PDB file of C-alpha atoms in Angstrom:
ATOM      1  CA  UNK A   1      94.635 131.743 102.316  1.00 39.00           C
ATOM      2  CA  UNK A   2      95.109 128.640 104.713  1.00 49.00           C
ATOM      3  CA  UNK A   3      93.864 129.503 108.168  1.00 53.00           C
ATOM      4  CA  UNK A   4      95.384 127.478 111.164  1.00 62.00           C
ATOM      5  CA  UNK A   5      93.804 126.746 114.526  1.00 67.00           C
ATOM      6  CA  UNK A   6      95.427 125.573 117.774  1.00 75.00           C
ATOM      7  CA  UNK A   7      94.555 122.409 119.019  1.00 74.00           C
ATOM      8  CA  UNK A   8      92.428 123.941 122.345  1.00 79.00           C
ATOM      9  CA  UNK A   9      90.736 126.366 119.760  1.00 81.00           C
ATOM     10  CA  UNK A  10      89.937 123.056 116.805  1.00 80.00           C
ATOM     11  CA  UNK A  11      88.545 121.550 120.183  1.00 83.00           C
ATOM     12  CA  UNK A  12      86.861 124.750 121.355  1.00 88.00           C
ATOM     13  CA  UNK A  13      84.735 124.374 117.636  1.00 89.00           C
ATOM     14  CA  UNK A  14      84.216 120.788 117.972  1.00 90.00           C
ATOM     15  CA  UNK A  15      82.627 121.149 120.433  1.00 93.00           C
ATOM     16  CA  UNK A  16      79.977 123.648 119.235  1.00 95.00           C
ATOM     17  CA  UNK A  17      79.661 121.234 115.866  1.00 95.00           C
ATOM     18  CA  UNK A  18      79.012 118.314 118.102  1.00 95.00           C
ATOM     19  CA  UNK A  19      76.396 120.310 119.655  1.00 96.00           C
ATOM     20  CA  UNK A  20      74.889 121.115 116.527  1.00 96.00           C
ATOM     21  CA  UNK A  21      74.946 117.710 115.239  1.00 97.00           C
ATOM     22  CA  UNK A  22      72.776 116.541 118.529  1.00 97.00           C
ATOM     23  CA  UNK A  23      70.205 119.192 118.211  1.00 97.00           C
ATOM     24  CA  UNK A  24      69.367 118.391 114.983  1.00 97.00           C
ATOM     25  CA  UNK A  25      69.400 114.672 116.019  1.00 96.00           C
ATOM     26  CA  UNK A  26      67.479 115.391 118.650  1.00 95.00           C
ATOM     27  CA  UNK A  27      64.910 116.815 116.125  1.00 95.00           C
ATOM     28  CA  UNK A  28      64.897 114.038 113.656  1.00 94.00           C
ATOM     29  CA  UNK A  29      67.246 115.599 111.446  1.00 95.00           C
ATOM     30  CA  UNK A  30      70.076 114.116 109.357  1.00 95.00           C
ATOM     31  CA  UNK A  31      72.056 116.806 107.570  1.00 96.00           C
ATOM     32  CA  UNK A  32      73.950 113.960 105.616  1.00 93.00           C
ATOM     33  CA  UNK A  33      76.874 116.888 104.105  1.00 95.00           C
ATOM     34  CA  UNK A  34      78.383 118.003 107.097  1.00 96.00           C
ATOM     35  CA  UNK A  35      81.818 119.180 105.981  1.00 95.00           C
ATOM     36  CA  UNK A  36      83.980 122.052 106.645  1.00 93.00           C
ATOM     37  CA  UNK A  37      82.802 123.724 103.558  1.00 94.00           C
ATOM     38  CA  UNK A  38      79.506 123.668 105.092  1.00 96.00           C
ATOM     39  CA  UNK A  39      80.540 125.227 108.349  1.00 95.00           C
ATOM     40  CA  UNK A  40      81.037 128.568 109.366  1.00 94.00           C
ATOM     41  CA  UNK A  41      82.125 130.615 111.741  1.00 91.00           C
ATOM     42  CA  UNK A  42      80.562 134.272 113.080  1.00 92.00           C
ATOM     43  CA  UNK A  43      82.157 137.158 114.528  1.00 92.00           C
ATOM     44  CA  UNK A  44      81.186 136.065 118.177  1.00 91.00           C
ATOM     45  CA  UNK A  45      83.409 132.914 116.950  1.00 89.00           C
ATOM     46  CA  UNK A  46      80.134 130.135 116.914  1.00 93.00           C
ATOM     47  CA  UNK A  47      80.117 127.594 114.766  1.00 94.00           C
ATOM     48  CA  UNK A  48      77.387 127.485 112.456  1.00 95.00           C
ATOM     49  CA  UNK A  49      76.220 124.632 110.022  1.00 96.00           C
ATOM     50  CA  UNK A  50      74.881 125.448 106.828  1.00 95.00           C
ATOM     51  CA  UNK A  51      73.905 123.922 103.463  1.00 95.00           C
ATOM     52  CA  UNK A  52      70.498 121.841 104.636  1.00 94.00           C
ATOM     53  CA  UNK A  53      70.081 120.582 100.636  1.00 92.00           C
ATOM     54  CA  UNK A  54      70.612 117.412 101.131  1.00 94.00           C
ATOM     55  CA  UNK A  55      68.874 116.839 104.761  1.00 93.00           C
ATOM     56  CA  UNK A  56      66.247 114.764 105.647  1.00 92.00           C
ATOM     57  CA  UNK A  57      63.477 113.525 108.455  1.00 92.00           C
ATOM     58  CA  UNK A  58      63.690 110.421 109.971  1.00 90.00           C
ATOM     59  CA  UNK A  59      60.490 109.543 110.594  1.00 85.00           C
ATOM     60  CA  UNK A  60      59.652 106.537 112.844  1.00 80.00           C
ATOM     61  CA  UNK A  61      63.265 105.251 112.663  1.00 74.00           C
ATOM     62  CA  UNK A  62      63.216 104.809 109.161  1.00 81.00           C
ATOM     63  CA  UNK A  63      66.333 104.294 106.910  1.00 87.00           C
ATOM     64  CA  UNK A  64      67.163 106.728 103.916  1.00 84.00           C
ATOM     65  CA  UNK A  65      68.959 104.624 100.591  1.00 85.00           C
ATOM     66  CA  UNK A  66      69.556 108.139  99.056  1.00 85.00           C
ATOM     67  CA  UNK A  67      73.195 108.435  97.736  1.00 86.00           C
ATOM     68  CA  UNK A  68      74.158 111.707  98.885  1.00 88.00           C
ATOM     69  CA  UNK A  69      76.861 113.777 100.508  1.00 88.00           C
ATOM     70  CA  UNK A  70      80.734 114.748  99.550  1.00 92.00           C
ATOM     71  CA  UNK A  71      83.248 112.470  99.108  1.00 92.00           C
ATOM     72  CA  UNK A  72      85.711 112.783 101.488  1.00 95.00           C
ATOM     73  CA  UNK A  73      82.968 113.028 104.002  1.00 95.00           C
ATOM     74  CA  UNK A  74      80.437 110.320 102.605  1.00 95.00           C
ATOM     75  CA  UNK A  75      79.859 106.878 105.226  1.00 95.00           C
ATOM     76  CA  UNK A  76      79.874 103.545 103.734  1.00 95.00           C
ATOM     77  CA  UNK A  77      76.376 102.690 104.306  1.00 93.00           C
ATOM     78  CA  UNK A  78      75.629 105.644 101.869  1.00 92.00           C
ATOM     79  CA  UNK A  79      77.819 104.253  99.195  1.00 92.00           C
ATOM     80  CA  UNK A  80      76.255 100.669  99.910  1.00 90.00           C
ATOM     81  CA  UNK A  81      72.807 101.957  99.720  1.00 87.00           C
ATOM     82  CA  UNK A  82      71.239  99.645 102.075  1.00 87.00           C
ATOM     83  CA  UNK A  83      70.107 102.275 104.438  1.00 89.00           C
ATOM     84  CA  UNK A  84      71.168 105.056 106.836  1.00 91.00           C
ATOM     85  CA  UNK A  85      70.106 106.958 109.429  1.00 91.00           C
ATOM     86  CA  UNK A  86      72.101 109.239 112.153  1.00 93.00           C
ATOM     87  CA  UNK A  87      75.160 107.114 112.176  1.00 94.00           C
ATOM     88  CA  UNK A  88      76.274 108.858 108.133  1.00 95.00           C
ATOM     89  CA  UNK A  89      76.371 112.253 110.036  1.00 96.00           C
ATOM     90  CA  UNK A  90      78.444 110.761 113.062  1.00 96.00           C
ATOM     91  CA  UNK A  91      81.093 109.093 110.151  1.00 97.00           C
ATOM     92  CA  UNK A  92      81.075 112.799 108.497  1.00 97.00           C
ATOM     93  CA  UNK A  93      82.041 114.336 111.884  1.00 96.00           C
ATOM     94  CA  UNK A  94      84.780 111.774 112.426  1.00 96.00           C
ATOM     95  CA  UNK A  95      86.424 113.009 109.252  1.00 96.00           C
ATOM     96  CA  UNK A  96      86.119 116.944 110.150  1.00 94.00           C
ATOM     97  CA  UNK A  97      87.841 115.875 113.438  1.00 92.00           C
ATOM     98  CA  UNK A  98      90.955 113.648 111.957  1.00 93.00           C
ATOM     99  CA  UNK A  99      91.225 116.992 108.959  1.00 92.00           C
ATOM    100  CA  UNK A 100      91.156 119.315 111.881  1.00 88.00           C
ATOM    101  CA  UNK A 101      93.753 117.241 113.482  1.00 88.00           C
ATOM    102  CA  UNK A 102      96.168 115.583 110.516  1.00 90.00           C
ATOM    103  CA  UNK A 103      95.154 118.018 107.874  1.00 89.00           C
ATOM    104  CA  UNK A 104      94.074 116.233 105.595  1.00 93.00           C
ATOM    105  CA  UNK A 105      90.859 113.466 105.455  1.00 95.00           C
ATOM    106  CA  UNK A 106      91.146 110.006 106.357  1.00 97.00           C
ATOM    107  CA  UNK A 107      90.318 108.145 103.603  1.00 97.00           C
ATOM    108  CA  UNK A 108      91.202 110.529 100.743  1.00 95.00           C
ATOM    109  CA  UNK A 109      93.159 109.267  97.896  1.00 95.00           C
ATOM    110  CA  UNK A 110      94.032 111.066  93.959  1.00 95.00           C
ATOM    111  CA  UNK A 111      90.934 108.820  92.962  1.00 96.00           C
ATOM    112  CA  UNK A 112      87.294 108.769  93.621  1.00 95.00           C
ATOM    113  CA  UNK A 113      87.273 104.970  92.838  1.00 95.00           C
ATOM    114  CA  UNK A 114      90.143 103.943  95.531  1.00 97.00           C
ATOM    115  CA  UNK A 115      88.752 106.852  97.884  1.00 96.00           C
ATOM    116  CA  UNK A 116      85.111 104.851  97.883  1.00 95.00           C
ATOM    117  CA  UNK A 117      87.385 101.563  98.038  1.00 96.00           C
ATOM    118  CA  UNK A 118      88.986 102.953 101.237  1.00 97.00           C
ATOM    119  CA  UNK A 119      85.764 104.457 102.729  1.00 96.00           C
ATOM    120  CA  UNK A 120      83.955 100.891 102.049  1.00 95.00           C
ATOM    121  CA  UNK A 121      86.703  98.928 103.674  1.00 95.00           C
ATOM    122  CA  UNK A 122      87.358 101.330 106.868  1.00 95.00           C
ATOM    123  CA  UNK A 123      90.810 101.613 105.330  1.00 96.00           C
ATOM    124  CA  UNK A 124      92.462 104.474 107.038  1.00 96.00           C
ATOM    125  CA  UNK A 125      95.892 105.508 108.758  1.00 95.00           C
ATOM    126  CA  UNK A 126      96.473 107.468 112.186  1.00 95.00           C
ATOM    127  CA  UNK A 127      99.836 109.568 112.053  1.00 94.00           C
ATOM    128  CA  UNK A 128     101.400 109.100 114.678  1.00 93.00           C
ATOM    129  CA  UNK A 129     101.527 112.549 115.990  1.00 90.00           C
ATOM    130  CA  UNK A 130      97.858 112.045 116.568  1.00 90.00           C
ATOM    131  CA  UNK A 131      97.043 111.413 120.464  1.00 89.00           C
ATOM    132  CA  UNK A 132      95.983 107.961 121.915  1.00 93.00           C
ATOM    133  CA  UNK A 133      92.673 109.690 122.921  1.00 92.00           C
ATOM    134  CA  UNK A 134      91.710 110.749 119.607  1.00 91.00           C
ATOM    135  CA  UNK A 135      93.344 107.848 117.986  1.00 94.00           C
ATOM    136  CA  UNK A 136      90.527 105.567 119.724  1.00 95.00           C
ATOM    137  CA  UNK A 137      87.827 108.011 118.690  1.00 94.00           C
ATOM    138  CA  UNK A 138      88.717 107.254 115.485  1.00 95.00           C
ATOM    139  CA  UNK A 139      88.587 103.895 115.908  1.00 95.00           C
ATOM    140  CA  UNK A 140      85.211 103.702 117.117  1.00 95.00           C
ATOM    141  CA  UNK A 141      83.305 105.885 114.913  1.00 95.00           C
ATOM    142  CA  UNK A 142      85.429 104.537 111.665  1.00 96.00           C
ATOM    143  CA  UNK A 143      83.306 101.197 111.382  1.00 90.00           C
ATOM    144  CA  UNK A 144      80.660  99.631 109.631  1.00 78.00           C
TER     145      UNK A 144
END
């Protein structure tokens, strides 16, 4: 059963993810899976973030070359393996915003090869029912 939010209520739940996100920043915490499968909602309708298996500490601003997460969610600098820190959970909130908004992730493809290719390159495309506001959020957390 597909469930559909409107756009004030996919905001409303953004919100509380974003807030989630920065707590466990905050603490030192990168979650490194953060995708809708690993969110949930309560009865008092709060977002909640689950599945901590693949978290870590970030301990005196040190980088992580663990290749982890799911792919339509994964960053590049997990694929590339030359480090990550905060910024992999930032990319994986990106791409819960654009499937909350367009429906479908940004970079996936019928492939896991050409879906890392895309991911890797920043290869992406905005619909243009998508507003100039969250177009440029896009834009800005969709880079290397």
């Amino acid at each position: 059963m597909e469930i559909k939010f409107n756009y004030p209520r996919r905001l409303y739940y953004m919100k509380q993810i974003f807030s989630g996100v920065k707590y466990l920043h905050d603490n030192n915490i990168i979650h490194r899976d953060l995708k809708l499968g690993n969110l949930f909602i309560s009865e008092n309708m709060e977002v909640k973030i689950g599945d901590f298996g693949l978290s870590t500490e970030i301990d005196n601003g040190a980088r992580k070359k663990t290749m982890c997460g799911t792919l339509n969610y994964i960053a590049p600098e997990i694929l590339e393996k030359k480090g990550h820190g905060f910024e992999v959970d930032i990319w994986s909130l990106g791409c819960i915003l654009f499937t909350l908004l367009v429906g479908k992730p940004p970079f996936e493809t019928s492939t896991v090869k050409e879906t890392y290719r895309r991911i890797r390159l920043c290869e992406y495309v905005i619909p243009d029912a998508v507003n100039m506001y969250a177009a440029k959020i896009f834009r800005s957390i969709f880079v290397k």
